[in-house]
Amino acid sequence: MRRAVIAAGVGACLLAGVAGAAGRPIESGRIEVGRGIRGVTLGMTRDQVVARLGRPVYQNIAGYMQYSKRQLFDVYVRRGNPRRADLITAAGPGFCLPGDICSMTKGSLKRLAARYGPRLKVELYPEDADAPDYVLRSRFRGRHVNTAFSHDGGQVGQVYIAYADAGEAVFADLPRSARASALPVTPDVQAALRAVYCGHIVDAVVCAEPLFSGPLVGRRCLPVEPSGENVCATYRLCRFGIAGAEWAVATFWLEHSGAQGPTWFRKPQGGKWRAYRQLIVPRRLAALFRSFRCPF
């Protein structure tokens, strides 16, 4: 499963503050490629999600809504004004595509490949180097959408449906001759990454919380909320020069959710840093980062 997504979910599941009574868990649903899961589609407001699914089991102010206890079914309502769902993800035998293609069931990867054939593109998430994901690219209501499938042992794992980042073209494959040169992580770089993370990846109000921290570097012990226990881990902030542009990958700490990452950043020559939600990056770019043991 996608560890970046699940890491956010686990922290929120265990420790997020919940407003109001919790809803009834949902452990199954139909997956619609390029649209959504169990009738919830990209672009829905929080009220529309609740009207369709009921109250979440857990939620946080960053837009995370958890609907499963035994499996994984999460909705992230983060973009726009009003904020709208930009990521819907699920994993577990009850979550299925048409044709009996169910997550975490024997033979599901083979059935997925048979159904979609060459439409499935192999992409590599940096943290899943040993099991590149399959991605279907499509459009929904005029916007580009990626539906990604992690896999293990011949089974489809986590299904991840999200808008393609408007700047996804920056992740175009790099020539084989491209090399990465490590650049120093200075305080001004950290401040610049933090500035573009706030207001784009998360709302500025989230960054104003007392426990918000990042980009995280080195050994850190941080509480998820003021009364919570500390969670200790070692974090890396990677910064490189590749093909005339600067790249960085960083993790941030949110008060109600814990560590959130990795977030990708890019600065063209002579330009400014920009943060990207999109986790899909080509294998060549990911390999360059992994050669330096990044992003983790």
GROMACS .gro file of C-alpha atoms in nm:
model
  296
    1MET     CA    1   0.000   0.000   0.000
    2ARG     CA    2   0.100   0.361  -0.042
    3ARG     CA    3   0.294   0.436   0.270
    4ALA     CA    4   0.275   0.814   0.223
    5VAL     CA    5  -0.103   0.804   0.219
    6ILE     CA    6  -0.135   0.548   0.496
    7ALA     CA    7   0.110   0.734   0.720
    8ALA     CA    8  -0.122   1.032   0.711
    9GLY     CA    9  -0.424   0.813   0.769
   10VAL     CA   10  -0.283   0.615   1.060
   11GLY     CA   11  -0.187   0.927   1.251
   12ALA     CA   12  -0.528   1.077   1.197
   13CYS     CA   13  -0.709   0.751   1.272
   14LEU     CA   14  -0.546   0.708   1.608
   15LEU     CA   15  -0.509   1.059   1.731
   16ALA     CA   16  -0.716   1.312   1.539
   17GLY     CA   17  -0.964   1.525   1.724
   18VAL     CA   18  -1.316   1.440   1.615
   19ALA     CA   19  -1.594   1.695   1.593
   20GLY     CA   20  -1.927   1.542   1.688
   21ALA     CA   21  -2.028   1.178   1.703
   22ALA     CA   22  -1.842   0.931   1.484
   23GLY     CA   23  -2.020   0.772   1.190
   24ARG     CA   24  -2.065   0.406   1.103
   25PRO     CA   25  -1.760   0.243   0.940
   26ILE     CA   26  -1.779   0.159   0.568
   27GLU     CA   27  -1.584  -0.151   0.466
   28SER     CA   28  -1.684  -0.196   0.102
   29GLY     CA   29  -1.767   0.001  -0.210
   30ARG     CA   30  -1.754   0.014  -0.589
   31ILE     CA   31  -1.441   0.179  -0.735
   32GLU     CA   32  -1.500   0.395  -1.042
   33VAL     CA   33  -1.175   0.458  -1.228
   34GLY     CA   34  -1.107   0.827  -1.272
   35ARG     CA   35  -1.410   0.929  -1.066
   36GLY     CA   36  -1.431   0.803  -0.709
   37ILE     CA   37  -1.540   0.531  -0.467
   38ARG     CA   38  -1.882   0.429  -0.331
   39GLY     CA   39  -2.055   0.720  -0.500
   40VAL     CA   40  -1.815   0.987  -0.371
   41THR     CA   41  -1.639   1.159  -0.659
   42LEU     CA   42  -1.358   1.407  -0.697
   43GLY     CA   43  -1.483   1.763  -0.668
   44MET     CA   44  -1.748   1.699  -0.401
   45THR     CA   45  -1.766   1.937  -0.106
   46ARG     CA   46  -1.748   1.806   0.248
   47ASP     CA   47  -2.126   1.844   0.286
   48GLN     CA   48  -2.180   1.639  -0.028
   49VAL     CA   49  -1.944   1.366   0.096
   50VAL     CA   50  -2.127   1.351   0.431
   51ALA     CA   51  -2.464   1.342   0.255
   52ARG     CA   52  -2.345   1.040   0.056
   53LEU     CA   53  -2.148   0.848   0.320
   54GLY     CA   54  -2.260   0.989   0.654
   55ARG     CA   55  -2.030   1.128   0.921
   56PRO     CA   56  -1.668   1.005   0.905
   57VAL     CA   57  -1.526   0.778   1.171
   58TYR     CA   58  -1.243   1.028   1.221
   59GLN     CA   59  -1.151   1.361   1.064
   60ASN     CA   60  -0.910   1.649   1.106
   61ILE     CA   61  -0.886   2.014   1.014
   62ALA     CA   62  -0.649   1.938   0.726
   63GLY     CA   63  -0.942   1.789   0.531
   64TYR     CA   64  -0.884   1.422   0.609
   65MET     CA   65  -1.196   1.205   0.651
   66GLN     CA   66  -1.165   0.838   0.752
   67TYR     CA   67  -1.455   0.601   0.679
   68SER     CA   68  -1.314   0.254   0.752
   69LYS     CA   69  -1.188   0.090   1.069
   70ARG     CA   70  -1.096  -0.260   0.946
   71GLN     CA   71  -0.983  -0.168   0.593
   72LEU     CA   72  -0.888   0.167   0.438
   73PHE     CA   73  -1.133   0.416   0.294
   74ASP     CA   74  -1.029   0.781   0.314
   75VAL     CA   75  -1.146   1.103   0.151
   76TYR     CA   76  -0.937   1.421   0.148
   77VAL     CA   77  -1.133   1.745   0.103
   78ARG     CA   78  -0.871   2.014   0.050
   79ARG     CA   79  -0.887   2.214  -0.272
   80GLY     CA   80  -1.094   2.512  -0.380
   81ASN     CA   81  -1.335   2.751  -0.213
   82PRO     CA   82  -1.542   2.582  -0.088
   83ARG     CA   83  -1.291   2.303  -0.038
   84ARG     CA   84  -1.352   1.995  -0.250
   85ALA     CA   85  -1.236   1.635  -0.255
   86ASP     CA   86  -0.907   1.597  -0.440
   87LEU     CA   87  -0.804   1.249  -0.321
   88ILE     CA   88  -1.012   0.936  -0.259
   89THR     CA   89  -0.837   0.614  -0.162
   90ALA     CA   90  -0.930   0.264  -0.046
   91ALA     CA   91  -0.786  -0.081   0.018
   92GLY     CA   92  -0.942  -0.408   0.127
   93PRO     CA   93  -1.136  -0.701  -0.024
   94GLY     CA   94  -1.464  -0.513  -0.008
   95PHE     CA   95  -1.346  -0.240  -0.246
   96CYS     CA   96  -1.381  -0.360  -0.605
   97LEU     CA   97  -1.377  -0.247  -0.966
   98PRO     CA   98  -1.624  -0.402  -1.209
   99GLY     CA   99  -1.520  -0.749  -1.319
  100ASP     CA  100  -1.438  -0.886  -0.975
  101ILE     CA  101  -1.118  -0.682  -0.946
  102CYS     CA  102  -1.104  -0.643  -0.569
  103SER     CA  103  -0.825  -0.496  -0.363
  104MET     CA  104  -0.610  -0.742  -0.169
  105THR     CA  105  -0.756  -1.051  -0.337
  106LYS     CA  106  -0.576  -1.331  -0.521
  107GLY     CA  107  -0.535  -1.275  -0.896
  108SER     CA  108  -0.667  -0.919  -0.888
  109LEU     CA  109  -0.356  -0.771  -1.049
  110LYS     CA  110  -0.380  -1.013  -1.343
  111ARG     CA  111  -0.747  -0.926  -1.392
  112LEU     CA  112  -0.663  -0.554  -1.379
  113ALA     CA  113  -0.397  -0.595  -1.647
  114ALA     CA  114  -0.632  -0.800  -1.865
  115ARG     CA  115  -0.905  -0.538  -1.843
  116TYR     CA  116  -0.698  -0.227  -1.914
  117GLY     CA  117  -0.401  -0.361  -2.110
  118PRO     CA  118  -0.167  -0.094  -2.250
  119ARG     CA  119  -0.368   0.185  -2.084
  120LEU     CA  120  -0.194   0.091  -1.760
  121LYS     CA  121   0.125   0.293  -1.728
  122VAL     CA  122   0.398   0.183  -1.491
  123GLU     CA  123   0.497   0.463  -1.256
  124LEU     CA  124   0.730   0.462  -0.960
  125TYR     CA  125   0.659   0.624  -0.629
  126PRO     CA  126   0.992   0.689  -0.454
  127GLU     CA  127   0.892   0.494  -0.142
  128ASP     CA  128   0.768   0.193  -0.342
  129ALA     CA  129   1.082   0.121  -0.543
  130ASP     CA  130   1.041  -0.255  -0.535
  131ALA     CA  131   0.683  -0.252  -0.666
  132PRO     CA  132   0.616   0.017  -0.927
  133ASP     CA  133   0.253   0.121  -0.941
  134TYR     CA  134   0.014   0.100  -1.232
  135VAL     CA  135  -0.158   0.422  -1.327
  136LEU     CA  136  -0.460   0.495  -1.547
  137ARG     CA  137  -0.477   0.852  -1.674
  138SER     CA  138  -0.820   0.992  -1.763
  139ARG     CA  139  -1.037   1.304  -1.744
  140PHE     CA  140  -1.334   1.382  -1.521
  141ARG     CA  141  -1.544   1.695  -1.567
  142GLY     CA  142  -1.273   1.854  -1.775
  143ARG     CA  143  -0.985   1.779  -1.538
  144HIS     CA  144  -0.702   1.530  -1.560
  145VAL     CA  145  -0.720   1.245  -1.309
  146ASN     CA  146  -0.478   0.969  -1.210
  147THR     CA  147  -0.603   0.636  -1.075
  148ALA     CA  148  -0.307   0.450  -0.925
  149PHE     CA  149  -0.290   0.088  -0.811
  150SER     CA  150  -0.022  -0.035  -0.575
  151HIS     CA  151   0.036  -0.410  -0.577
  152ASP     CA  152   0.212  -0.693  -0.401
  153GLY     CA  153   0.219  -1.068  -0.462
  154GLY     CA  154  -0.009  -1.051  -0.765
  155GLN     CA  155  -0.273  -0.855  -0.575
  156VAL     CA  156  -0.398  -0.501  -0.622
  157GLY     CA  157  -0.328  -0.315  -0.299
  158GLN     CA  158  -0.431   0.044  -0.243
  159VAL     CA  159  -0.635   0.229  -0.505
  160TYR     CA  160  -0.565   0.600  -0.520
  161ILE     CA  161  -0.781   0.842  -0.724
  162ALA     CA  162  -0.666   1.204  -0.744
  163TYR     CA  163  -0.657   1.506  -0.968
  164ALA     CA  164  -0.337   1.524  -1.169
  165ASP     CA  165  -0.138   1.825  -1.057
  166ALA     CA  166  -0.164   2.118  -1.294
  167GLY     CA  167   0.216   2.121  -1.306
  168GLU     CA  168   0.258   1.750  -1.363
  169ALA     CA  169   0.444   1.817  -1.686
  170VAL     CA  170   0.748   1.900  -1.473
  171PHE     CA  171   0.765   1.528  -1.391
  172ALA     CA  172   0.834   1.439  -1.753
  173ASP     CA  173   1.093   1.166  -1.795
  174LEU     CA  174   1.451   1.283  -1.770
  175PRO     CA  175   1.719   1.177  -2.018
  176ARG     CA  176   1.933   0.884  -1.910
  177SER     CA  177   2.231   1.116  -1.910
  178ALA     CA  178   2.082   1.331  -1.633
  179ARG     CA  179   2.270   1.331  -1.305
  180ALA     CA  180   2.176   1.462  -0.963
  181SER     CA  181   2.410   1.680  -0.759
  182ALA     CA  182   2.335   1.722  -0.389
  183LEU     CA  183   2.285   2.083  -0.278
  184PRO     CA  184   2.310   2.216   0.078
  185VAL     CA  185   1.992   2.249   0.282
  186THR     CA  186   2.030   2.599   0.422
  187PRO     CA  187   1.791   2.785   0.656
  188ASP     CA  188   1.674   3.008   0.371
  189VAL     CA  189   1.585   2.701   0.162
  190GLN     CA  190   1.392   2.551   0.453
  191ALA     CA  191   1.203   2.879   0.498
  192ALA     CA  192   1.122   2.895   0.126
  193LEU     CA  193   0.987   2.538   0.119
  194ARG     CA  194   0.777   2.603   0.427
  195ALA     CA  195   0.636   2.921   0.272
  196VAL     CA  196   0.514   2.747  -0.045
  197TYR     CA  197   0.386   2.444   0.150
  198CYS     CA  198   0.160   2.669   0.356
  199GLY     CA  199  -0.139   2.791   0.161
  200HIS     CA  200  -0.093   2.543  -0.123
  201ILE     CA  201  -0.054   2.193   0.021
  202VAL     CA  202  -0.231   2.285   0.346
  203ASP     CA  203  -0.432   2.591   0.446
  204ALA     CA  204  -0.235   2.875   0.600
  205VAL     CA  205  -0.437   2.835   0.921
  206VAL     CA  206  -0.292   2.484   0.963
  207CYS     CA  207   0.060   2.628   0.955
  208ALA     CA  208  -0.036   2.874   1.228
  209GLU     CA  209  -0.103   2.590   1.474
  210PRO     CA  210   0.156   2.571   1.753
  211LEU     CA  211   0.259   2.213   1.674
  212PHE     CA  212   0.299   2.261   1.300
  213SER     CA  213   0.663   2.197   1.212
  214GLY     CA  214   0.877   2.149   0.908
  215PRO     CA  215   1.038   2.083   0.683
  216LEU     CA  216   1.163   1.814   0.923
  217VAL     CA  217   1.535   1.741   0.940
  218GLY     CA  218   1.718   1.495   1.164
  219ARG     CA  219   1.593   1.318   1.474
  220ARG     CA  220   1.271   1.476   1.597
  221CYS     CA  221   1.026   1.384   1.872
  222LEU     CA  222   0.693   1.561   1.828
  223PRO     CA  223   0.345   1.525   1.979
  224VAL     CA  224   0.046   1.482   1.751
  225GLU     CA  225  -0.156   1.713   1.973
  226PRO     CA  226  -0.077   1.898   2.296
  227SER     CA  227  -0.189   1.614   2.523
  228GLY     CA  228  -0.057   1.333   2.304
  229GLU     CA  229   0.258   1.126   2.343
  230ASN     CA  230   0.568   1.213   2.145
  231VAL     CA  231   0.639   1.026   1.821
  232CYS     CA  232   1.010   1.005   1.743
  233ALA     CA  233   1.162   0.951   1.399
  234THR     CA  234   1.453   1.057   1.180
  235TYR     CA  235   1.371   1.275   0.881
  236ARG     CA  236   1.565   1.385   0.575
  237LEU     CA  237   1.520   1.693   0.363
  238CYS     CA  238   1.675   1.624   0.023
  239ARG     CA  239   1.775   1.895  -0.221
  240PHE     CA  240   1.936   1.838  -0.561
  241GLY     CA  241   2.023   2.004  -0.886
  242ILE     CA  242   1.897   1.803  -1.185
  243ALA     CA  243   1.887   1.910  -1.550
  244GLY     CA  244   1.902   2.282  -1.479
  245ALA     CA  245   1.642   2.289  -1.202
  246GLU     CA  246   1.647   2.246  -0.826
  247TRP     CA  247   1.440   1.972  -0.664
  248ALA     CA  248   1.358   1.897  -0.302
  249VAL     CA  249   1.157   1.641  -0.106
  250ALA     CA  250   1.046   1.716   0.249
  251THR     CA  251   0.816   1.600   0.530
  252PHE     CA  252   0.604   1.823   0.753
  253TRP     CA  253   0.438   1.768   1.091
  254LEU     CA  254   0.068   1.853   1.135
  255GLU     CA  255  -0.083   1.889   1.479
  256HIS     CA  256  -0.368   1.641   1.434
  257SER     CA  257  -0.214   1.404   1.182
  258GLY     CA  258   0.155   1.366   1.250
  259ALA     CA  259   0.413   1.339   0.973
  260GLN     CA  260   0.288   1.429   0.625
  261GLY     CA  261   0.507   1.351   0.329
  262PRO     CA  262   0.685   1.332   0.110
  263THR     CA  263   0.605   1.662  -0.059
  264TRP     CA  264   0.790   1.740  -0.381
  265PHE     CA  265   0.925   2.086  -0.465
  266ARG     CA  266   1.078   2.222  -0.781
  267LYS     CA  267   1.243   2.553  -0.871
  268PRO     CA  268   1.332   2.620  -1.235
  269GLN     CA  269   1.650   2.809  -1.306
  270GLY     CA  270   1.588   3.172  -1.214
  271GLY     CA  271   1.240   3.092  -1.083
  272LYS     CA  272   1.070   3.029  -0.749
  273TRP     CA  273   0.994   2.714  -0.551
  274ARG     CA  274   0.664   2.540  -0.612
  275ALA     CA  275   0.510   2.257  -0.408
  276TYR     CA  276   0.330   1.960  -0.567
  277ARG     CA  277   0.067   1.729  -0.420
  278GLN     CA  278   0.116   1.472  -0.691
  279LEU     CA  279   0.306   1.165  -0.570
  280ILE     CA  280   0.355   1.005  -0.912
  281VAL     CA  281   0.703   1.063  -1.052
  282PRO     CA  282   0.883   0.886  -1.335
  283ARG     CA  283   1.121   0.605  -1.251
  284ARG     CA  284   1.424   0.797  -1.376
  285LEU     CA  285   1.364   1.090  -1.141
  286ALA     CA  286   1.285   0.864  -0.848
  287ALA     CA  287   1.600   0.660  -0.914
  288LEU     CA  288   1.814   0.972  -0.899
  289PHE     CA  289   1.673   1.059  -0.557
  290ARG     CA  290   1.696   0.704  -0.429
  291SER     CA  291   2.064   0.689  -0.523
  292PHE     CA  292   2.111   0.938  -0.240
  293ARG     CA  293   1.876   0.742  -0.008
  294CYS     CA  294   1.599   0.997  -0.052
  295PRO     CA  295   1.329   1.088   0.024
  296PHE     CA  296   1.349   0.862   0.328
   0.00000   0.00000   0.00000
